[in-house]
Amino acid sequence: MQQDIHDDKILILDFGSQVTQLIARRIRELNVYCEVHPCDIDESFIKKFAPKGIILSGGPESVYEENTLKAPPIIFNMSIPILGICYGMQTMAKQLGGEVVSSNNREFGYSELYEYSTNLFSDIKDGIKNNKPFIQVWMSHGDKVIKIPNDFEIIATTESCPIAAMADIKRNFYGVQFHPEITHTKQGLKIFKNFVVSICKCKQSWTMPNYAELEIERIRNLVGNEKVILALSGGVDSTVAGVLIEKAIGKNLSCIFVDTGLLRYNEAQQIMQNYKQNLGLDIIKIDAKETFYKELSGITDPEEKRKIIGRIFIEIFQHEASKIKDAKWLAQGTIYPDIIESAGSKTQKSHNIKSHHNVGGLPQSLHLKLLEPLRELFKDEVRNLGLNLGIPKSLIYRHPFPGPGLAVRILGEIKPQFVELLQKADNIFIDELIQNNYYDKVSQAFCVFLPIKSVGVMGDGRTYDYVIALRAVETNDFMSANVANLPYDFITKIANRIINEVRGINRVVYDISGKPPATIEWE
């Protein structure tokens, strides 16, 4: 019998950091399974989860404040390794008898770690300065540990932080004031490997071929001969979920594709060809363009548009799903970041920038059981799984597309005319990116329709037409992003094509905003 790839796993306790997901992504990169849970999770769950090691994330609070977040006391008595990061280090120090205070010298950004020791930093060096080796790390803290607990020792320093890392070697408790999960800490993955593989003794068995094999067998045993309905959008997540489930139960899977009229150029036709003919999925297409256009008429607020689209989608899907007799399951392409972001906890203190569009949960009136085969996976893992399942790379590596579709790329009211103009302009942009070998070099690219008119000149005549904005970004995780540095001549070529070929557009601009302060999408 094949070993369960969940046997060796790491538990990450979240204290509210904006980058906790990055910790999990780094651990998964090491082919070790991990899960993120709120720091206030029940102690009974921690025992049942039985991790080989625990990581305490960073967070926005101060450990010396009243009613501040703490690590569950049980973890310090489980005889397993613990790694505290930033706030995680500070709460470990405070809870075990150390002292933490507000620092006069805050550190935000690049720093150099000196006098580092122990197996946590084994075989790591970025350079030498004044005959001393150092590691480049990324700091982000306003508090500092000034007294370490008994049995701990200082294992690293920076110029402004005398206790940049600490350890209780006997119990395998480690704390670091910097953030190894951020890519700016160049040796961060190596530090995690030292902790997870060398210290926690986790086997690196979390691989997509193993996952695919085990998940197909799990779905087959769970569903049996019962029928499953999947809402297929054409995005990466629902595509991989559909193919995975089809390999497990074959024709007992029925896919419903709702054409909202807010898709990319010719996308509805492409979906039917790719999924029905090329991938062999049983798919039902519902043309609901007029319904969505009618409901969105006169609506300008982006959040209201998202809610209307979600509501109408559920109503249409529910109506069509009720026609499939003997269906017992509803499948969704939910992935792990969706689970993390929706987890209810007192650690969830970040601001809601915009709501995420999804199926909207399981409609109770359908009386269906929920099947989410990707709920343990990050986006990059979903893509790797898709490739292992034989899905063409062109489908797996398409740029992300928002759930509400072009509704959040058209500022203000949605009109069929605006949708058509945006589809044509966006198609030109994507076509040029592909033809000039830039598509795979940028993380996401698209056009935005601006409902404003500007004066232009075409031939000898005056025009007064709409504006298109080009948006292209580079990012590793979509939590932050830089503007893609596309050549000026290339951008000019795209602008000329759009203005010449899309009647109704006479001006093209290029969005040079990073994230933050802007979001990647405009709405």
Short mmCIF file of C-alpha atoms in Angstrom, two decimals:
data_model
loop_
_atom_site.label_atom_id
_atom_site.label_comp_id
_atom_site.label_asym_id
_atom_site.label_seq_id
_atom_site.Cartn_x
_atom_site.Cartn_y
_atom_site.Cartn_z
CA MET A 1 0.00 0.00 0.00
CA GLN A 2 1.30 3.46 -0.91
CA GLN A 3 2.29 5.69 1.99
CA ASP A 4 -0.21 8.42 2.84
CA ILE A 5 1.35 11.69 1.68
CA HIS A 6 -0.28 13.40 4.68
CA ASP A 7 1.71 11.36 7.24
CA ASP A 8 4.46 13.98 7.60
CA LYS A 9 2.90 17.42 7.89
CA ILE A 10 3.49 20.87 9.32
CA LEU A 11 0.87 22.96 11.16
CA ILE A 12 1.02 26.74 10.59
CA LEU A 13 -0.78 28.83 13.20
CA ASP A 14 -1.89 32.19 11.80
CA PHE A 15 -1.64 35.34 13.95
CA GLY A 16 -3.04 37.63 11.26
CA SER A 17 -0.04 38.26 9.01
CA GLN A 18 -0.78 39.40 5.46
CA VAL A 19 1.79 36.87 4.18
CA THR A 20 0.96 33.74 6.16
CA GLN A 21 0.00 31.99 2.93
CA LEU A 22 3.57 32.46 1.73
CA ILE A 23 4.81 30.30 4.59
CA ALA A 24 2.57 27.48 3.43
CA ARG A 25 3.67 27.93 -0.18
CA ARG A 26 7.34 27.65 0.81
CA ILE A 27 6.70 24.45 2.77
CA ARG A 28 4.74 22.97 -0.15
CA GLU A 29 7.66 23.84 -2.46
CA LEU A 30 9.69 21.43 -0.34
CA ASN A 31 7.17 18.67 -1.13
CA VAL A 32 5.96 18.62 2.46
CA TYR A 33 2.25 18.87 3.26
CA CYS A 34 1.11 21.70 5.56
CA GLU A 35 -2.06 23.48 6.58
CA VAL A 36 -2.79 26.99 7.88
CA HIS A 37 -5.19 27.34 10.80
CA PRO A 38 -6.10 30.26 13.11
CA CYS A 39 -3.93 30.56 16.22
CA ASP A 40 -7.05 30.12 18.36
CA ILE A 41 -7.81 26.68 16.94
CA ASP A 42 -9.01 24.09 19.48
CA GLU A 43 -6.24 22.16 21.20
CA SER A 44 -8.11 18.94 20.41
CA PHE A 45 -7.66 19.69 16.70
CA ILE A 46 -3.91 20.18 17.13
CA LYS A 47 -3.63 16.79 18.83
CA LYS A 48 -5.67 15.08 16.12
CA PHE A 49 -3.72 16.81 13.33
CA ALA A 50 -0.52 15.35 14.82
CA PRO A 51 2.01 17.61 13.06
CA LYS A 52 5.71 16.82 12.87
CA GLY A 53 6.37 20.51 13.53
CA ILE A 54 4.58 23.83 14.12
CA ILE A 55 5.25 27.29 12.65
CA LEU A 56 3.90 30.44 14.31
CA SER A 57 3.26 33.22 11.78
CA GLY A 58 3.79 36.95 12.07
CA GLY A 59 0.98 39.33 12.96
CA PRO A 60 0.05 43.02 13.36
CA GLU A 61 -0.38 43.11 17.16
CA SER A 62 2.04 43.54 20.08
CA VAL A 63 2.46 40.70 22.55
CA TYR A 64 2.58 43.03 25.57
CA GLU A 65 -0.91 44.44 24.94
CA GLU A 66 -3.94 43.24 26.89
CA ASN A 67 -5.98 40.41 25.36
CA THR A 68 -3.38 39.92 22.65
CA LEU A 69 -3.16 36.71 20.62
CA LYS A 70 -1.22 33.81 22.09
CA ALA A 71 -0.07 30.42 20.91
CA PRO A 72 -2.03 27.49 22.39
CA PRO A 73 -0.03 26.46 25.50
CA ILE A 74 -0.32 22.78 24.55
CA ILE A 75 2.14 23.15 21.67
CA PHE A 76 5.05 23.77 24.03
CA ASN A 77 4.46 20.39 25.67
CA MET A 78 4.05 18.22 22.57
CA SER A 79 7.78 17.44 22.17
CA ILE A 80 7.83 18.61 18.55
CA PRO A 81 9.88 21.39 16.91
CA ILE A 82 8.44 24.93 16.77
CA LEU A 83 9.51 27.86 14.59
CA GLY A 84 8.24 31.33 15.50
CA ILE A 85 8.40 34.07 12.84
CA CYS A 86 8.36 37.76 13.89
CA TYR A 87 5.23 37.97 16.11
CA GLY A 88 5.49 34.19 16.42
CA MET A 89 8.96 34.54 17.92
CA GLN A 90 7.80 37.31 20.23
CA THR A 91 4.81 35.40 21.60
CA MET A 92 7.00 32.34 22.10
CA ALA A 93 9.48 34.45 24.06
CA LYS A 94 6.77 36.13 26.14
CA GLN A 95 4.81 32.94 26.86
CA LEU A 96 7.94 31.07 27.93
CA GLY A 97 9.21 33.74 30.33
CA GLY A 98 11.07 36.22 28.13
CA GLU A 99 10.38 39.93 27.62
CA VAL A 100 9.27 41.93 24.57
CA VAL A 101 9.16 45.73 24.27
CA SER A 102 8.52 48.37 21.64
CA SER A 103 11.72 49.13 19.74
CA ASN A 104 13.15 52.61 19.28
CA ASN A 105 14.89 51.42 16.11
CA ARG A 106 12.29 49.82 13.89
CA GLU A 107 13.40 47.63 11.02
CA PHE A 108 11.40 47.52 7.80
CA GLY A 109 13.19 46.09 4.80
CA TYR A 110 16.59 44.67 3.96
CA SER A 111 18.93 43.72 6.81
CA GLU A 112 22.03 41.60 7.31
CA LEU A 113 22.03 38.73 9.80
CA TYR A 114 25.36 38.07 11.58
CA GLU A 115 26.76 35.61 14.13
CA TYR A 116 24.18 33.06 13.16
CA SER A 117 24.53 29.48 14.31
CA THR A 118 22.62 26.18 14.89
CA ASN A 119 21.26 23.72 12.36
CA LEU A 120 18.45 26.17 11.44
CA PHE A 121 21.07 28.14 9.47
CA SER A 122 23.18 25.19 8.39
CA ASP A 123 25.11 25.67 5.10
CA ILE A 124 23.69 29.16 4.50
CA LYS A 125 25.70 32.24 3.53
CA ASP A 126 25.01 35.23 1.28
CA GLY A 127 28.31 37.04 1.68
CA ILE A 128 31.15 38.17 3.94
CA LYS A 129 31.63 41.65 5.41
CA ASN A 130 34.46 42.58 7.80
CA ASN A 131 35.48 38.92 7.79
CA LYS A 132 32.05 37.91 9.08
CA PRO A 133 29.57 35.83 7.04
CA PHE A 134 26.05 37.21 6.77
CA ILE A 135 22.59 36.32 5.45
CA GLN A 136 20.38 38.83 3.64
CA VAL A 137 17.00 38.90 5.38
CA TRP A 138 13.79 40.92 5.25
CA MET A 139 12.70 42.62 8.47
CA SER A 140 9.31 44.09 9.33
CA HIS A 141 8.91 44.77 13.04
CA GLY A 142 8.43 47.56 15.57
CA ASP A 143 8.81 45.37 18.69
CA LYS A 144 11.79 43.32 19.84
CA VAL A 145 12.74 40.61 22.29
CA ILE A 146 15.06 42.03 24.97
CA LYS A 147 15.13 38.99 27.26
CA ILE A 148 15.09 35.40 26.07
CA PRO A 149 13.43 32.63 28.10
CA ASN A 150 15.44 30.22 30.23
CA ASP A 151 17.25 27.50 28.26
CA PHE A 152 17.24 29.68 25.12
CA GLU A 153 20.31 31.17 23.48
CA ILE A 154 20.81 33.98 20.97
CA ILE A 155 21.65 32.47 17.58
CA ALA A 156 21.71 35.55 15.30
CA THR A 157 21.92 39.35 15.43
CA THR A 158 21.58 42.38 13.15
CA GLU A 159 23.09 45.83 13.68
CA SER A 160 19.89 47.19 15.23
CA CYS A 161 18.44 43.95 16.65
CA PRO A 162 20.71 42.14 19.14
CA ILE A 163 18.26 39.22 19.38
CA ALA A 164 17.36 38.57 15.75
CA ALA A 165 16.99 34.83 16.33
CA MET A 166 16.87 32.56 19.36
CA ALA A 167 16.72 28.84 20.06
CA ASP A 168 16.18 26.23 22.73
CA ILE A 169 18.33 23.57 21.09
CA LYS A 170 17.26 20.78 23.44
CA ARG A 171 13.54 21.22 22.70
CA ASN A 172 14.02 22.32 19.07
CA PHE A 173 12.25 25.66 19.64
CA TYR A 174 13.40 28.40 17.24
CA GLY A 175 12.42 32.03 16.76
CA VAL A 176 13.45 34.44 14.01
CA GLN A 177 12.63 38.15 13.94
CA PHE A 178 12.87 38.32 10.14
CA HIS A 179 10.56 36.86 7.47
CA PRO A 180 12.04 33.81 5.67
CA GLU A 181 8.79 33.41 3.68
CA ILE A 182 9.39 36.68 1.77
CA THR A 183 11.45 36.26 -1.40
CA HIS A 184 13.69 39.16 -0.31
CA THR A 185 15.16 36.75 2.25
CA LYS A 186 17.22 35.00 -0.40
CA GLN A 187 17.94 31.88 1.64
CA GLY A 188 14.45 31.67 3.10
CA LEU A 189 13.57 28.39 1.39
CA LYS A 190 16.81 26.84 2.66
CA ILE A 191 15.98 27.96 6.21
CA PHE A 192 12.55 26.33 5.92
CA LYS A 193 14.17 23.18 4.53
CA ASN A 194 16.55 23.03 7.48
CA PHE A 195 13.60 23.32 9.84
CA VAL A 196 11.08 21.09 8.09
CA VAL A 197 13.34 18.35 6.71
CA SER A 198 16.41 18.32 8.97
CA ILE A 199 14.86 19.32 12.30
CA CYS A 200 11.26 18.06 11.97
CA LYS A 201 12.37 14.98 9.96
CA CYS A 202 9.52 15.34 7.44
CA LYS A 203 9.67 13.16 4.34
CA GLN A 204 9.36 15.13 1.08
CA SER A 205 6.51 13.03 -0.31
CA TRP A 206 3.94 15.71 -1.20
CA THR A 207 3.99 15.49 -5.03
CA MET A 208 1.32 15.99 -7.67
CA PRO A 209 1.56 12.48 -9.20
CA ASN A 210 1.00 11.03 -5.74
CA TYR A 211 -1.81 13.49 -5.04
CA ALA A 212 -3.57 12.77 -8.35
CA GLU A 213 -3.46 9.03 -7.81
CA LEU A 214 -4.73 9.19 -4.23
CA GLU A 215 -7.39 11.83 -4.94
CA ILE A 216 -8.84 9.94 -7.91
CA GLU A 217 -9.13 6.85 -5.74
CA ARG A 218 -10.65 8.90 -2.88
CA ILE A 219 -13.27 10.48 -5.17
CA ARG A 220 -14.12 7.09 -6.69
CA ASN A 221 -14.65 5.54 -3.25
CA LEU A 222 -16.53 8.57 -1.89
CA VAL A 223 -18.91 9.11 -4.81
CA GLY A 224 -19.34 5.55 -6.01
CA ASN A 225 -21.97 5.40 -8.77
CA GLU A 226 -23.67 8.66 -7.76
CA LYS A 227 -23.84 11.63 -10.15
CA VAL A 228 -21.86 14.84 -9.71
CA ILE A 229 -22.63 18.35 -11.07
CA LEU A 230 -19.77 20.81 -11.66
CA ALA A 231 -20.03 24.54 -12.39
CA LEU A 232 -17.44 24.88 -15.15
CA SER A 233 -16.21 28.43 -15.81
CA GLY A 234 -13.31 27.72 -18.14
CA GLY A 235 -10.80 28.89 -15.53
CA VAL A 236 -7.86 26.80 -14.37
CA ASP A 237 -9.44 25.63 -11.11
CA SER A 238 -12.74 24.34 -12.48
CA THR A 239 -10.92 22.82 -15.48
CA VAL A 240 -8.57 20.77 -13.32
CA ALA A 241 -11.40 19.81 -10.95
CA GLY A 242 -13.51 18.63 -13.89
CA VAL A 243 -10.80 16.48 -15.46
CA LEU A 244 -9.80 15.03 -12.08
CA ILE A 245 -13.38 14.05 -11.22
CA GLU A 246 -14.01 12.70 -14.73
CA LYS A 247 -11.01 10.39 -14.39
CA ALA A 248 -12.53 9.08 -11.17
CA ILE A 249 -16.21 8.63 -12.14
CA GLY A 250 -16.39 9.08 -15.92
CA LYS A 251 -19.79 9.96 -17.39
CA ASN A 252 -21.38 10.32 -13.96
CA LEU A 253 -20.00 13.88 -14.03
CA SER A 254 -22.17 16.59 -15.66
CA CYS A 255 -20.67 20.06 -16.21
CA ILE A 256 -22.77 23.20 -16.46
CA PHE A 257 -21.25 26.20 -18.25
CA VAL A 258 -23.11 29.49 -17.86
CA ASP A 259 -22.31 32.04 -20.58
CA THR A 260 -22.73 35.33 -18.73
CA GLY A 261 -21.88 37.47 -21.75
CA LEU A 262 -18.96 38.82 -19.71
CA LEU A 263 -16.31 36.45 -20.99
CA ARG A 264 -13.28 37.10 -23.17
CA TYR A 265 -13.47 37.29 -26.97
CA ASN A 266 -15.02 34.07 -28.42
CA GLU A 267 -14.44 32.33 -25.09
CA ALA A 268 -17.83 30.61 -24.96
CA GLN A 269 -17.16 28.85 -28.27
CA GLN A 270 -13.61 27.95 -27.21
CA ILE A 271 -14.82 26.44 -23.94
CA MET A 272 -17.29 24.19 -25.68
CA GLN A 273 -14.64 23.00 -28.15
CA ASN A 274 -11.85 22.53 -25.60
CA TYR A 275 -13.87 20.83 -22.91
CA LYS A 276 -16.50 18.89 -24.84
CA GLN A 277 -14.46 17.79 -27.85
CA ASN A 278 -10.82 17.87 -26.71
CA LEU A 279 -11.18 16.86 -23.04
CA GLY A 280 -14.28 14.71 -23.46
CA LEU A 281 -16.30 16.28 -20.65
CA ASP A 282 -20.10 16.09 -20.60
CA ILE A 283 -20.91 19.83 -20.65
CA ILE A 284 -24.18 21.75 -20.89
CA LYS A 285 -24.02 25.35 -22.10
CA ILE A 286 -26.53 27.93 -20.82
CA ASP A 287 -26.76 31.19 -22.77
CA ALA A 288 -27.66 33.75 -20.11
CA LYS A 289 -26.18 36.91 -21.61
CA GLU A 290 -29.45 38.83 -21.83
CA THR A 291 -30.35 38.01 -18.23
CA PHE A 292 -27.06 39.34 -16.89
CA TYR A 293 -27.15 42.45 -19.06
CA LYS A 294 -30.69 43.24 -17.93
CA GLU A 295 -29.91 42.80 -14.22
CA LEU A 296 -26.73 44.90 -14.48
CA SER A 297 -28.36 47.75 -16.38
CA GLY A 298 -27.84 51.05 -14.57
CA ILE A 299 -25.57 49.53 -11.89
CA THR A 300 -22.24 51.33 -11.41
CA ASP A 301 -20.97 50.29 -7.96
CA PRO A 302 -18.40 47.47 -8.30
CA GLU A 303 -19.48 45.62 -5.16
CA GLU A 304 -23.11 45.74 -6.24
CA LYS A 305 -22.13 44.38 -9.67
CA ARG A 306 -20.28 41.48 -8.03
CA LYS A 307 -23.23 40.62 -5.80
CA ILE A 308 -25.74 40.74 -8.66
CA ILE A 309 -23.56 38.49 -10.81
CA GLY A 310 -23.12 36.01 -7.96
CA ARG A 311 -26.85 35.94 -7.23
CA ILE A 312 -27.92 35.51 -10.87
CA PHE A 313 -25.30 32.84 -11.43
CA ILE A 314 -26.59 30.81 -8.48
CA GLU A 315 -30.21 31.17 -9.62
CA ILE A 316 -29.42 30.01 -13.17
CA PHE A 317 -27.13 27.22 -12.05
CA GLN A 318 -29.66 26.01 -9.50
CA HIS A 319 -32.42 25.96 -12.11
CA GLU A 320 -30.33 23.95 -14.58
CA ALA A 321 -28.90 21.63 -11.94
CA SER A 322 -32.42 20.69 -10.82
CA LYS A 323 -32.99 19.21 -14.29
CA ILE A 324 -30.23 16.62 -13.78
CA LYS A 325 -32.03 13.77 -12.10
CA ASP A 326 -30.38 11.59 -9.46
CA ALA A 327 -27.49 14.04 -8.90
CA LYS A 328 -26.13 13.72 -5.37
CA TRP A 329 -23.02 15.94 -5.43
CA LEU A 330 -22.08 19.52 -6.33
CA ALA A 331 -18.41 19.93 -7.25
CA GLN A 332 -16.56 23.24 -6.98
CA GLY A 333 -13.04 24.32 -7.91
CA THR A 334 -12.37 25.76 -4.46
CA ILE A 335 -8.63 26.03 -3.78
CA TYR A 336 -6.70 26.37 -0.53
CA PRO A 337 -6.31 30.20 -0.48
CA ASP A 338 -10.14 30.41 -0.63
CA ILE A 339 -10.32 28.21 2.47
CA ILE A 340 -7.69 30.20 4.35
CA GLU A 341 -9.23 33.59 3.52
CA SER A 342 -12.72 32.50 4.55
CA ALA A 343 -11.68 30.92 7.86
CA GLY A 344 -13.44 32.63 10.75
CA SER A 345 -11.16 33.65 13.60
CA LYS A 346 -10.26 36.55 15.78
CA THR A 347 -7.02 36.67 13.76
CA GLN A 348 -8.94 37.90 10.72
CA LYS A 349 -8.20 41.59 11.15
CA SER A 350 -7.25 42.63 7.63
CA HIS A 351 -9.47 45.06 5.71
CA ASN A 352 -11.88 43.73 3.11
CA ILE A 353 -10.70 45.34 -0.14
CA LYS A 354 -13.27 43.66 -2.36
CA SER A 355 -15.42 40.56 -2.15
CA HIS A 356 -14.35 37.44 -3.99
CA HIS A 357 -16.74 36.04 -6.57
CA ASN A 358 -17.46 32.35 -6.33
CA VAL A 359 -20.39 30.04 -6.77
CA GLY A 360 -21.55 31.52 -3.49
CA GLY A 361 -21.50 28.34 -1.49
CA LEU A 362 -23.73 25.31 -1.66
CA PRO A 363 -27.38 26.25 -2.36
CA GLN A 364 -29.17 24.32 0.40
CA SER A 365 -32.30 23.89 -1.66
CA LEU A 366 -30.34 21.70 -4.08
CA HIS A 367 -29.89 19.13 -1.31
CA LEU A 368 -26.51 18.12 -2.72
CA LYS A 369 -23.33 17.05 -0.98
CA LEU A 370 -20.25 19.19 -1.61
CA LEU A 371 -17.18 17.86 -3.44
CA GLU A 372 -14.08 20.08 -3.48
CA PRO A 373 -11.12 18.02 -4.76
CA LEU A 374 -8.70 20.99 -4.92
CA ARG A 375 -9.37 22.47 -1.50
CA GLU A 376 -5.89 21.46 -0.25
CA LEU A 377 -3.98 23.01 -3.17
CA PHE A 378 -2.45 26.40 -3.99
CA LYS A 379 -2.75 27.78 -7.52
CA ASP A 380 0.71 26.63 -8.62
CA GLU A 381 -0.08 23.14 -7.31
CA VAL A 382 -3.38 23.13 -9.21
CA ARG A 383 -1.47 23.92 -12.39
CA ASN A 384 1.06 21.15 -11.73
CA LEU A 385 -1.79 18.74 -11.09
CA GLY A 386 -3.42 19.79 -14.36
CA LEU A 387 -0.26 19.06 -16.31
CA ASN A 388 0.00 15.65 -14.62
CA LEU A 389 -3.58 14.95 -15.69
CA GLY A 390 -2.67 15.68 -19.33
CA ILE A 391 -4.45 19.02 -19.69
CA PRO A 392 -2.78 21.18 -22.40
CA LYS A 393 -0.35 23.79 -21.10
CA SER A 394 -2.22 26.48 -23.05
CA LEU A 395 -5.26 25.94 -20.80
CA ILE A 396 -3.34 25.50 -17.56
CA TYR A 397 -1.22 28.63 -17.90
CA ARG A 398 -3.85 31.08 -19.08
CA HIS A 399 -3.71 34.36 -17.22
CA PRO A 400 -6.12 34.68 -14.28
CA PHE A 401 -9.60 35.92 -15.08
CA PRO A 402 -11.94 37.37 -12.41
CA GLY A 403 -15.11 35.49 -11.50
CA PRO A 404 -17.36 38.44 -12.45
CA GLY A 405 -15.53 38.55 -15.78
CA LEU A 406 -15.43 41.77 -17.77
CA ALA A 407 -17.94 43.37 -15.40
CA VAL A 408 -15.03 44.45 -13.19
CA ARG A 409 -12.93 45.53 -16.18
CA ILE A 410 -15.63 47.92 -17.39
CA LEU A 411 -15.75 50.87 -15.02
CA GLY A 412 -19.28 51.89 -14.18
CA GLU A 413 -22.37 50.60 -15.97
CA ILE A 414 -22.29 47.43 -18.06
CA LYS A 415 -23.59 47.85 -21.61
CA PRO A 416 -23.38 45.26 -24.43
CA GLN A 417 -21.62 47.87 -26.57
CA PHE A 418 -18.95 48.35 -23.91
CA VAL A 419 -18.47 44.58 -23.56
CA GLU A 420 -17.93 44.20 -27.31
CA LEU A 421 -15.41 47.06 -27.46
CA LEU A 422 -13.47 45.64 -24.51
CA GLN A 423 -13.48 42.09 -25.88
CA LYS A 424 -12.01 43.23 -29.21
CA ALA A 425 -9.35 45.43 -27.61
CA ASP A 426 -8.38 42.76 -25.08
CA ASN A 427 -8.11 40.14 -27.83
CA ILE A 428 -5.64 42.35 -29.71
CA PHE A 429 -3.54 42.87 -26.56
CA ILE A 430 -3.38 39.15 -25.76
CA ASP A 431 -2.72 38.23 -29.39
CA GLU A 432 0.26 40.58 -29.57
CA LEU A 433 1.64 39.27 -26.26
CA ILE A 434 1.50 35.71 -27.59
CA GLN A 435 2.90 36.54 -31.03
CA ASN A 436 5.84 38.45 -29.52
CA ASN A 437 6.61 35.86 -26.79
CA TYR A 438 5.64 38.11 -23.88
CA TYR A 439 2.52 36.24 -22.71
CA ASP A 440 4.40 33.72 -20.54
CA LYS A 441 6.76 36.41 -19.28
CA VAL A 442 4.02 38.47 -17.60
CA SER A 443 1.83 37.13 -14.83
CA GLN A 444 -1.38 38.81 -15.91
CA ALA A 445 -2.37 41.16 -18.73
CA PHE A 446 -5.69 42.61 -19.82
CA CYS A 447 -7.54 45.70 -21.02
CA VAL A 448 -9.84 47.96 -18.99
CA PHE A 449 -12.69 49.94 -20.56
CA LEU A 450 -13.03 53.53 -19.33
CA PRO A 451 -16.52 55.02 -19.85
CA ILE A 452 -15.12 58.43 -20.70
CA LYS A 453 -14.68 60.03 -24.10
CA SER A 454 -11.78 62.02 -25.41
CA VAL A 455 -11.22 64.07 -28.56
CA GLY A 456 -9.14 62.50 -31.30
CA VAL A 457 -8.28 62.89 -34.96
CA MET A 458 -8.59 60.09 -37.51
CA GLY A 459 -7.88 61.00 -41.10
CA ASP A 460 -9.09 64.57 -41.48
CA GLY A 461 -11.99 64.16 -39.08
CA ARG A 462 -12.60 64.78 -35.40
CA THR A 463 -13.49 61.81 -33.18
CA TYR A 464 -14.97 61.73 -29.71
CA ASP A 465 -14.64 58.14 -28.52
CA TYR A 466 -13.85 55.91 -25.55
CA VAL A 467 -10.56 55.06 -23.79
CA ILE A 468 -8.87 51.70 -23.18
CA ALA A 469 -6.25 51.13 -20.47
CA LEU A 470 -3.65 48.37 -20.82
CA ARG A 471 -2.66 46.53 -17.64
CA ALA A 472 0.27 44.07 -17.37
CA VAL A 473 1.95 42.96 -14.14
CA GLU A 474 4.67 40.65 -12.89
CA THR A 475 4.24 38.84 -9.59
CA ASN A 476 5.14 35.64 -7.77
CA ASP A 477 2.11 35.42 -5.53
CA PHE A 478 -0.43 38.13 -6.61
CA MET A 479 -0.24 39.59 -3.10
CA SER A 480 2.06 42.25 -4.49
CA ALA A 481 2.88 43.07 -8.10
CA ASN A 482 5.14 45.24 -10.23
CA VAL A 483 4.28 46.79 -13.59
CA ALA A 484 5.54 44.64 -16.46
CA ASN A 485 8.36 46.44 -18.21
CA LEU A 486 7.05 45.96 -21.75
CA PRO A 487 9.01 47.73 -24.51
CA TYR A 488 7.71 51.14 -25.53
CA ASP A 489 7.60 50.19 -29.21
CA PHE A 490 5.55 47.10 -28.36
CA ILE A 491 2.99 49.08 -26.33
CA THR A 492 2.76 51.65 -29.12
CA LYS A 493 2.08 48.89 -31.64
CA ILE A 494 -0.78 47.54 -29.52
CA ALA A 495 -2.27 51.02 -29.09
CA ASN A 496 -2.17 51.61 -32.84
CA ARG A 497 -3.86 48.28 -33.56
CA ILE A 498 -6.65 48.90 -31.04
CA ILE A 499 -7.35 52.42 -32.29
CA ASN A 500 -7.29 51.34 -35.94
CA GLU A 501 -9.24 48.08 -35.56
CA VAL A 502 -11.77 48.77 -32.79
CA ARG A 503 -14.21 51.41 -33.98
CA GLY A 504 -15.27 53.45 -30.94
CA ILE A 505 -11.83 53.62 -29.26
CA ASN A 506 -9.53 56.56 -30.02
CA ARG A 507 -7.14 56.59 -27.05
CA VAL A 508 -5.06 53.94 -25.24
CA VAL A 509 -3.19 54.44 -21.94
CA TYR A 510 -0.83 52.15 -19.99
CA ASP A 511 -1.42 51.56 -16.27
CA ILE A 512 1.91 51.92 -14.42
CA SER A 513 0.55 51.42 -10.89
CA GLY A 514 1.99 48.68 -8.69
CA LYS A 515 0.20 46.60 -6.06
CA PRO A 516 0.11 48.13 -3.52
CA PRO A 517 -1.11 50.88 -3.63
CA ALA A 518 -3.36 49.79 -6.52
CA THR A 519 -5.04 46.41 -6.89
CA ILE A 520 -4.34 44.35 -10.01
CA GLU A 521 -7.94 44.58 -11.25
CA TRP A 522 -9.45 48.07 -11.44
CA GLU A 523 -12.66 47.11 -9.60
#
